[in-house]
CSV table of C-alpha atoms in Angstrom, one decimal:
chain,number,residue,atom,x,y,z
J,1,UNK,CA,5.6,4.8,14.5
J,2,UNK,CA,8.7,3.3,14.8
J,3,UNK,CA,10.1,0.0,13.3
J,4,UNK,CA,9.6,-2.4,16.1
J,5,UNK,CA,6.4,-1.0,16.8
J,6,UNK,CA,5.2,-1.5,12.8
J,7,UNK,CA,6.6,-4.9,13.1
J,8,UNK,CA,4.7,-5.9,15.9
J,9,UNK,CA,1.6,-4.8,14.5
J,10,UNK,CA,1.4,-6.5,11.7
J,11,UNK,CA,3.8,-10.0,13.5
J,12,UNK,CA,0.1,-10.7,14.7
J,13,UNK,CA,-1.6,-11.6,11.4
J,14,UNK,CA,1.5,-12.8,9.4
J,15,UNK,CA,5.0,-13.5,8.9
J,16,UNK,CA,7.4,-10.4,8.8
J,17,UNK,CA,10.4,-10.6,6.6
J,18,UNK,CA,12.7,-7.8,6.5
J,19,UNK,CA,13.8,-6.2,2.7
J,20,UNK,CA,15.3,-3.1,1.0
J,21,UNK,CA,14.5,0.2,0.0
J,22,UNK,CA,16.7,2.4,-0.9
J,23,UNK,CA,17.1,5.7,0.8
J,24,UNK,CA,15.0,4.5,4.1
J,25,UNK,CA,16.4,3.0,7.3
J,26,UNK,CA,14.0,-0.1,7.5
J,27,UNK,CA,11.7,-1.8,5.9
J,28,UNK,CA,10.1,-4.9,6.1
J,29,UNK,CA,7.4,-7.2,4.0
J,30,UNK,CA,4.7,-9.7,5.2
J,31,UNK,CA,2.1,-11.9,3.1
J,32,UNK,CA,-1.9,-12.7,3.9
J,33,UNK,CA,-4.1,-14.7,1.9
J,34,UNK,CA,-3.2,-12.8,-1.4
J,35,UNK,CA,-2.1,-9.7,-0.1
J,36,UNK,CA,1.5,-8.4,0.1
J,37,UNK,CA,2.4,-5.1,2.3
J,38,UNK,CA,5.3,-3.5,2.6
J,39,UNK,CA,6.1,-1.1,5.4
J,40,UNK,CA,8.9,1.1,5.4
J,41,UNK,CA,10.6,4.6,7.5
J,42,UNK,CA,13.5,6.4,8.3
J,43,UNK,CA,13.5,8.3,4.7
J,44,UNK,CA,16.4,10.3,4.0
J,45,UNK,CA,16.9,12.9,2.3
J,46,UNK,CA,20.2,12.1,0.5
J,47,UNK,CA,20.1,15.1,-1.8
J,48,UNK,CA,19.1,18.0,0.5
J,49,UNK,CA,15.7,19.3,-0.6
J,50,UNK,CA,13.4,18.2,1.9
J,51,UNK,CA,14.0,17.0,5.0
J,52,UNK,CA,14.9,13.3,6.9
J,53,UNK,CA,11.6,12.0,8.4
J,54,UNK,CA,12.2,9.7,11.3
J,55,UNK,CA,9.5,6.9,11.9
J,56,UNK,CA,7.3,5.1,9.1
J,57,UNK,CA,6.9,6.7,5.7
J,58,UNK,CA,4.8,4.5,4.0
J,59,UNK,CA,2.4,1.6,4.1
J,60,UNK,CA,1.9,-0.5,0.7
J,61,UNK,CA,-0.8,-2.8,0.3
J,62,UNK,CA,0.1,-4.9,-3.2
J,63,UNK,CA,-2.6,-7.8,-4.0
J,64,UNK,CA,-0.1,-11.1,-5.0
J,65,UNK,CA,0.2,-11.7,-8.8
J,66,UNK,CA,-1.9,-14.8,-8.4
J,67,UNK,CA,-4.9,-13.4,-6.7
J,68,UNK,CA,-5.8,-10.6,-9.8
J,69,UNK,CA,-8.1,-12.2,-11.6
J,70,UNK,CA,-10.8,-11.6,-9.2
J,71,UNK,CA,-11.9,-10.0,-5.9
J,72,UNK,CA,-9.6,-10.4,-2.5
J,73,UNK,CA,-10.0,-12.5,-0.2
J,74,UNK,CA,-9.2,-9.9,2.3
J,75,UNK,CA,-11.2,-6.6,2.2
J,76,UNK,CA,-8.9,-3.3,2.4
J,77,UNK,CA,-11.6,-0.6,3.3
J,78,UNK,CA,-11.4,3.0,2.9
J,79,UNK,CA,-14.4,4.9,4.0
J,80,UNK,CA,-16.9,2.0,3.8
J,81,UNK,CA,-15.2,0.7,0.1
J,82,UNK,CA,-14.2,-2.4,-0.3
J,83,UNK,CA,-11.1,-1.7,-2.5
J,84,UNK,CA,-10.2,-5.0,-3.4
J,85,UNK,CA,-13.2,-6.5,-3.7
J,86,UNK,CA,-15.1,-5.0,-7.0
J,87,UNK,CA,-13.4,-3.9,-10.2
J,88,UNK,CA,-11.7,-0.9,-10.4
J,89,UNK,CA,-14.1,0.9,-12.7
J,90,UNK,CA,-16.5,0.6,-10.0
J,91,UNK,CA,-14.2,1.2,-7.4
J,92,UNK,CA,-13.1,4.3,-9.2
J,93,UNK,CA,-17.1,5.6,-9.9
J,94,UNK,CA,-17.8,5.0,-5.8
J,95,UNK,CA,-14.7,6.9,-4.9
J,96,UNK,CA,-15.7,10.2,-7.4
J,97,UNK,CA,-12.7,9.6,-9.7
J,98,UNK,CA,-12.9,8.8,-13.5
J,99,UNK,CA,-9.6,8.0,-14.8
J,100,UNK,CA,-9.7,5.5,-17.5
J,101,UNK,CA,-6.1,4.4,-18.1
J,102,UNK,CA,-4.2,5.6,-15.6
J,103,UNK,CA,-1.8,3.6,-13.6
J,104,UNK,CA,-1.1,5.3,-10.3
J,105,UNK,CA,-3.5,8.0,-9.0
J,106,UNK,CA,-3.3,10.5,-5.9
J,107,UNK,CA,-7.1,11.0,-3.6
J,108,UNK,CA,-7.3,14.6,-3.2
J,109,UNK,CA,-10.3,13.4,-0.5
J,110,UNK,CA,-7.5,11.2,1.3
J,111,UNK,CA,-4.2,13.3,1.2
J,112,UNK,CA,-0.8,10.7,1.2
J,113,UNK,CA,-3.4,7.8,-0.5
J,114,UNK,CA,-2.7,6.4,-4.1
J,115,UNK,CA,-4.2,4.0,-6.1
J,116,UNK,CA,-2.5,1.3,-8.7
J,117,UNK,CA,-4.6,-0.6,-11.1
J,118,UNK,CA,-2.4,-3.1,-13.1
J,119,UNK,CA,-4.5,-3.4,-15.9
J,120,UNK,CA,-7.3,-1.8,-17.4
J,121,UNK,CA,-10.8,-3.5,-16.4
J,122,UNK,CA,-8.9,-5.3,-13.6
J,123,UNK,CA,-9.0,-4.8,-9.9
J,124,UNK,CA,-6.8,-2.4,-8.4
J,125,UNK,CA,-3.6,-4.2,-7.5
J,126,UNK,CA,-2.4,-1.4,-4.8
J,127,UNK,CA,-3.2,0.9,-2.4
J,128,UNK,CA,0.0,3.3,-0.6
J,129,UNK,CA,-0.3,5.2,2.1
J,130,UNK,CA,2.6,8.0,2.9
J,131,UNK,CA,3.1,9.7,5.8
């Protein structure tokens, strides 16, 4: 997918601000009620041990700081699982996984799909998808 394309999917539900990331070509941010994402592509390879990828690289989904506390207002569904919307624990327990403490976890069911919980006996508080 290319950057205007990304863009224009997401201009539809909210307001699309570009940013920074380092080593990519573009990347952009938009808000809804309590959710951040972050879209980005074009990575580079500045140090010649992969290759450049043309097109989007990844897709974050952050909930705001404010909106922690409790379940989204927004569902973020992966394979019928509301992500956002019950604690991590059970989240976690639905999905298969049981990883007390750990911050940032990889889905070996869902290749290029990570997890972030910002606290311990919180709600997760991200969900990236790579490309």
């Amino acid at each position: 997918m290319s950057e205007r394309d990304a863009q224009w999917a997401v201009a539809a539900l909210a307001d699309v601000r570009e940013t920074w990331v380092c080593g990519v070509g573009w990347a952009f941010t938009a808000r809804y009620d309590g959710l951040e994402l972050l879209a980005y592509g074009d990575a580079r390879d500045r140090e010649g041990l992969g290759r450049d990828r043309p097109g989007l690289a990844s897709v974050v989904l952050a909930r705001c700081r404010e909106s922690l506390a409790g379940s989204s207002a927004v569902p973020v569904v992966l394979d019928g699982i509301d992500l956002f919307g019950y604690p991590a624990a059970e989240v976690l327990d639905v999905l298969g996984l049981d990883v007390p403490g750990l911050d940032v976890l990889g889905l070996d069911r869902y290749p290029g799909v990570g997890l972030s919980v910002a606290r311990p006996g919180s709600y997760l508080s991200e969900v990236r998808v790579s490309a």
